[in-house]
Amino acid sequence: MSELGLRGHDAPLATAECRLRAEVVRLRTENRQLHQALTSHAVVNQAIGELVTLGQIAPQDGFTVLREVSQHTNTRVTAIADQILEYAQGAALPEVLRLHLRTALAHHAGPPAGSC
């Protein structure tokens, strides 16, 4: 067979191999993104738990507080959550975050205990 005949025969195999390689790359990217999303979700949930405890707010208000602070500080929710978890372990909060967090928590806090 001529060299051209082999190339013509190998072309569909090369195309299939290219498609498979592209699919592997796509799946690896998707896998990495899903792993990052799961990790971020866990961090956000832990931070919500800290806010519920520290701020004495309802669990459903925890994400709202994170979102409000995120919007007011132009910082990703996951970055805010990371800082809250670090604070829970003894680190200091940046001043701007502390102020916005205090405001958001006060806005969502229930009435003081014993009030009607």
PDB file of C-alpha atoms in Angstrom:
ATOM      1  CA  MET A   1       0.000   0.000   0.000  1.00  0.00           C
ATOM      2  CA  SER A   2       1.164   3.497  -0.670  1.00  0.00           C
ATOM      3  CA  GLU A   3       1.990   5.970   2.030  1.00  0.00           C
ATOM      4  CA  LEU A   4      -1.086   8.008   1.081  1.00  0.00           C
ATOM      5  CA  GLY A   5      -3.270   4.947   1.561  1.00  0.00           C
ATOM      6  CA  LEU A   6      -1.970   4.465   5.105  1.00  0.00           C
ATOM      7  CA  ARG A   7      -2.535   8.079   6.002  1.00  0.00           C
ATOM      8  CA  GLY A   8      -6.050   7.927   4.673  1.00  0.00           C
ATOM      9  CA  HIS A   9      -6.690   4.804   6.744  1.00  0.00           C
ATOM     10  CA  ASP A  10      -5.070   6.289   9.876  1.00  0.00           C
ATOM     11  CA  ALA A  11      -6.939   9.595   9.656  1.00  0.00           C
ATOM     12  CA  PRO A  12     -10.174   8.300  11.259  1.00  0.00           C
ATOM     13  CA  LEU A  13      -8.122   6.714  14.063  1.00  0.00           C
ATOM     14  CA  ALA A  14      -6.233   9.953  14.648  1.00  0.00           C
ATOM     15  CA  THR A  15      -9.489  11.901  14.683  1.00  0.00           C
ATOM     16  CA  ALA A  16     -11.035   9.461  17.162  1.00  0.00           C
ATOM     17  CA  GLU A  17      -7.910   9.658  19.327  1.00  0.00           C
ATOM     18  CA  CYS A  18      -8.083  13.471  19.241  1.00  0.00           C
ATOM     19  CA  ARG A  19     -11.726  13.378  20.315  1.00  0.00           C
ATOM     20  CA  LEU A  20     -10.905  10.981  23.158  1.00  0.00           C
ATOM     21  CA  ARG A  21      -8.004  13.150  24.334  1.00  0.00           C
ATOM     22  CA  ALA A  22     -10.243  16.237  24.261  1.00  0.00           C
ATOM     23  CA  GLU A  23     -12.894  14.353  26.251  1.00  0.00           C
ATOM     24  CA  VAL A  24     -10.319  13.299  28.861  1.00  0.00           C
ATOM     25  CA  VAL A  25      -9.173  16.920  29.220  1.00  0.00           C
ATOM     26  CA  ARG A  26     -12.790  18.076  29.522  1.00  0.00           C
ATOM     27  CA  LEU A  27     -13.588  15.442  32.159  1.00  0.00           C
ATOM     28  CA  ARG A  28     -10.466  16.260  34.172  1.00  0.00           C
ATOM     29  CA  THR A  29     -11.389  19.936  34.142  1.00  0.00           C
ATOM     30  CA  GLU A  30     -14.950  19.146  35.209  1.00  0.00           C
ATOM     31  CA  ASN A  31     -13.671  16.837  37.958  1.00  0.00           C
ATOM     32  CA  ARG A  32     -11.347  19.561  39.289  1.00  0.00           C
ATOM     33  CA  GLN A  33     -14.169  22.128  39.225  1.00  0.00           C
ATOM     34  CA  LEU A  34     -16.554  19.788  41.063  1.00  0.00           C
ATOM     35  CA  HIS A  35     -13.903  19.058  43.681  1.00  0.00           C
ATOM     36  CA  GLN A  36     -13.365  22.797  44.199  1.00  0.00           C
ATOM     37  CA  ALA A  37     -17.119  23.352  44.474  1.00  0.00           C
ATOM     38  CA  LEU A  38     -17.474  20.624  47.112  1.00  0.00           C
ATOM     39  CA  THR A  39     -14.582  22.042  49.098  1.00  0.00           C
ATOM     40  CA  SER A  40     -15.987  25.573  48.883  1.00  0.00           C
ATOM     41  CA  HIS A  41     -19.438  24.361  49.894  1.00  0.00           C
ATOM     42  CA  ALA A  42     -18.007  22.661  52.982  1.00  0.00           C
ATOM     43  CA  VAL A  43     -16.113  25.807  54.001  1.00  0.00           C
ATOM     44  CA  VAL A  44     -19.207  27.971  53.536  1.00  0.00           C
ATOM     45  CA  ASN A  45     -21.340  25.547  55.596  1.00  0.00           C
ATOM     46  CA  GLN A  46     -18.779  25.535  58.411  1.00  0.00           C
ATOM     47  CA  ALA A  47     -18.676  29.341  58.405  1.00  0.00           C
ATOM     48  CA  ILE A  48     -22.476  29.464  58.555  1.00  0.00           C
ATOM     49  CA  GLY A  49     -22.295  27.242  61.629  1.00  0.00           C
ATOM     50  CA  GLU A  50     -19.835  29.655  63.236  1.00  0.00           C
ATOM     51  CA  LEU A  51     -22.075  32.619  62.417  1.00  0.00           C
ATOM     52  CA  VAL A  52     -25.096  30.857  63.925  1.00  0.00           C
ATOM     53  CA  THR A  53     -23.135  30.242  67.114  1.00  0.00           C
ATOM     54  CA  LEU A  54     -21.237  33.525  67.373  1.00  0.00           C
ATOM     55  CA  GLY A  55     -23.945  35.820  66.060  1.00  0.00           C
ATOM     56  CA  GLN A  56     -26.892  33.957  67.543  1.00  0.00           C
ATOM     57  CA  ILE A  57     -28.758  34.021  64.251  1.00  0.00           C
ATOM     58  CA  ALA A  58     -31.008  31.468  62.605  1.00  0.00           C
ATOM     59  CA  PRO A  59     -29.215  28.962  60.347  1.00  0.00           C
ATOM     60  CA  GLN A  60     -31.156  30.147  57.308  1.00  0.00           C
ATOM     61  CA  ASP A  61     -29.767  33.664  57.875  1.00  0.00           C
ATOM     62  CA  GLY A  62     -26.161  32.463  57.871  1.00  0.00           C
ATOM     63  CA  PHE A  63     -25.714  32.433  54.114  1.00  0.00           C
ATOM     64  CA  THR A  64     -27.568  35.724  53.803  1.00  0.00           C
ATOM     65  CA  VAL A  65     -25.055  37.312  56.194  1.00  0.00           C
ATOM     66  CA  LEU A  66     -22.150  35.866  54.193  1.00  0.00           C
ATOM     67  CA  ARG A  67     -23.646  37.151  50.948  1.00  0.00           C
ATOM     68  CA  GLU A  68     -24.285  40.640  52.351  1.00  0.00           C
ATOM     69  CA  VAL A  69     -20.750  40.937  53.713  1.00  0.00           C
ATOM     70  CA  SER A  70     -19.400  39.634  50.419  1.00  0.00           C
ATOM     71  CA  GLN A  71     -21.322  42.254  48.444  1.00  0.00           C
ATOM     72  CA  HIS A  72     -20.365  45.125  50.756  1.00  0.00           C
ATOM     73  CA  THR A  73     -16.673  44.224  50.775  1.00  0.00           C
ATOM     74  CA  ASN A  74     -16.474  43.051  47.143  1.00  0.00           C
ATOM     75  CA  THR A  75     -14.975  39.767  48.364  1.00  0.00           C
ATOM     76  CA  ARG A  76     -15.908  36.228  47.330  1.00  0.00           C
ATOM     77  CA  VAL A  77     -18.213  34.406  49.761  1.00  0.00           C
ATOM     78  CA  THR A  78     -15.674  31.594  50.115  1.00  0.00           C
ATOM     79  CA  ALA A  79     -12.950  34.087  51.062  1.00  0.00           C
ATOM     80  CA  ILE A  80     -15.238  35.582  53.736  1.00  0.00           C
ATOM     81  CA  ALA A  81     -16.021  32.058  54.970  1.00  0.00           C
ATOM     82  CA  ASP A  82     -12.297  31.220  55.152  1.00  0.00           C
ATOM     83  CA  GLN A  83     -11.647  34.318  57.271  1.00  0.00           C
ATOM     84  CA  ILE A  84     -14.537  33.508  59.606  1.00  0.00           C
ATOM     85  CA  LEU A  85     -13.167  29.999  60.147  1.00  0.00           C
ATOM     86  CA  GLU A  86      -9.707  31.422  60.822  1.00  0.00           C
ATOM     87  CA  TYR A  87     -11.280  33.850  63.308  1.00  0.00           C
ATOM     88  CA  ALA A  88     -12.986  30.936  65.050  1.00  0.00           C
ATOM     89  CA  GLN A  89      -9.508  29.439  65.501  1.00  0.00           C
ATOM     90  CA  GLY A  90      -8.084  32.604  67.038  1.00  0.00           C
ATOM     91  CA  ALA A  91      -7.001  34.762  64.093  1.00  0.00           C
ATOM     92  CA  ALA A  92      -7.976  38.420  63.889  1.00  0.00           C
ATOM     93  CA  LEU A  93     -10.582  39.602  61.403  1.00  0.00           C
ATOM     94  CA  PRO A  94      -9.658  42.445  59.071  1.00  0.00           C
ATOM     95  CA  GLU A  95     -11.277  45.653  60.320  1.00  0.00           C
ATOM     96  CA  VAL A  96     -13.484  46.180  57.262  1.00  0.00           C
ATOM     97  CA  LEU A  97     -14.754  42.599  57.458  1.00  0.00           C
ATOM     98  CA  ARG A  98     -15.364  42.903  61.201  1.00  0.00           C
ATOM     99  CA  LEU A  99     -17.449  46.064  60.734  1.00  0.00           C
ATOM    100  CA  HIS A 100     -19.575  44.678  57.902  1.00  0.00           C
ATOM    101  CA  LEU A 101     -20.004  41.369  59.682  1.00  0.00           C
ATOM    102  CA  ARG A 102     -21.143  43.100  62.881  1.00  0.00           C
ATOM    103  CA  THR A 103     -23.694  45.145  60.901  1.00  0.00           C
ATOM    104  CA  ALA A 104     -25.059  42.136  59.020  1.00  0.00           C
ATOM    105  CA  LEU A 105     -25.271  40.016  62.169  1.00  0.00           C
ATOM    106  CA  ALA A 106     -27.079  42.786  64.048  1.00  0.00           C
ATOM    107  CA  HIS A 107     -29.540  43.107  61.177  1.00  0.00           C
ATOM    108  CA  HIS A 108     -30.384  39.394  61.314  1.00  0.00           C
ATOM    109  CA  ALA A 109     -30.233  38.812  65.064  1.00  0.00           C
ATOM    110  CA  GLY A 110     -33.470  37.956  66.787  1.00  0.00           C
ATOM    111  CA  PRO A 111     -34.886  39.888  69.722  1.00  0.00           C
ATOM    112  CA  PRO A 112     -32.868  39.785  72.944  1.00  0.00           C
ATOM    113  CA  ALA A 113     -33.612  36.855  75.237  1.00  0.00           C
ATOM    114  CA  GLY A 114     -36.475  37.548  77.621  1.00  0.00           C
ATOM    115  CA  SER A 115     -38.071  40.290  75.487  1.00  0.00           C
ATOM    116  CA  CYS A 116     -41.660  40.087  74.320  1.00  0.00           C
TER     117      CYS A 116
END
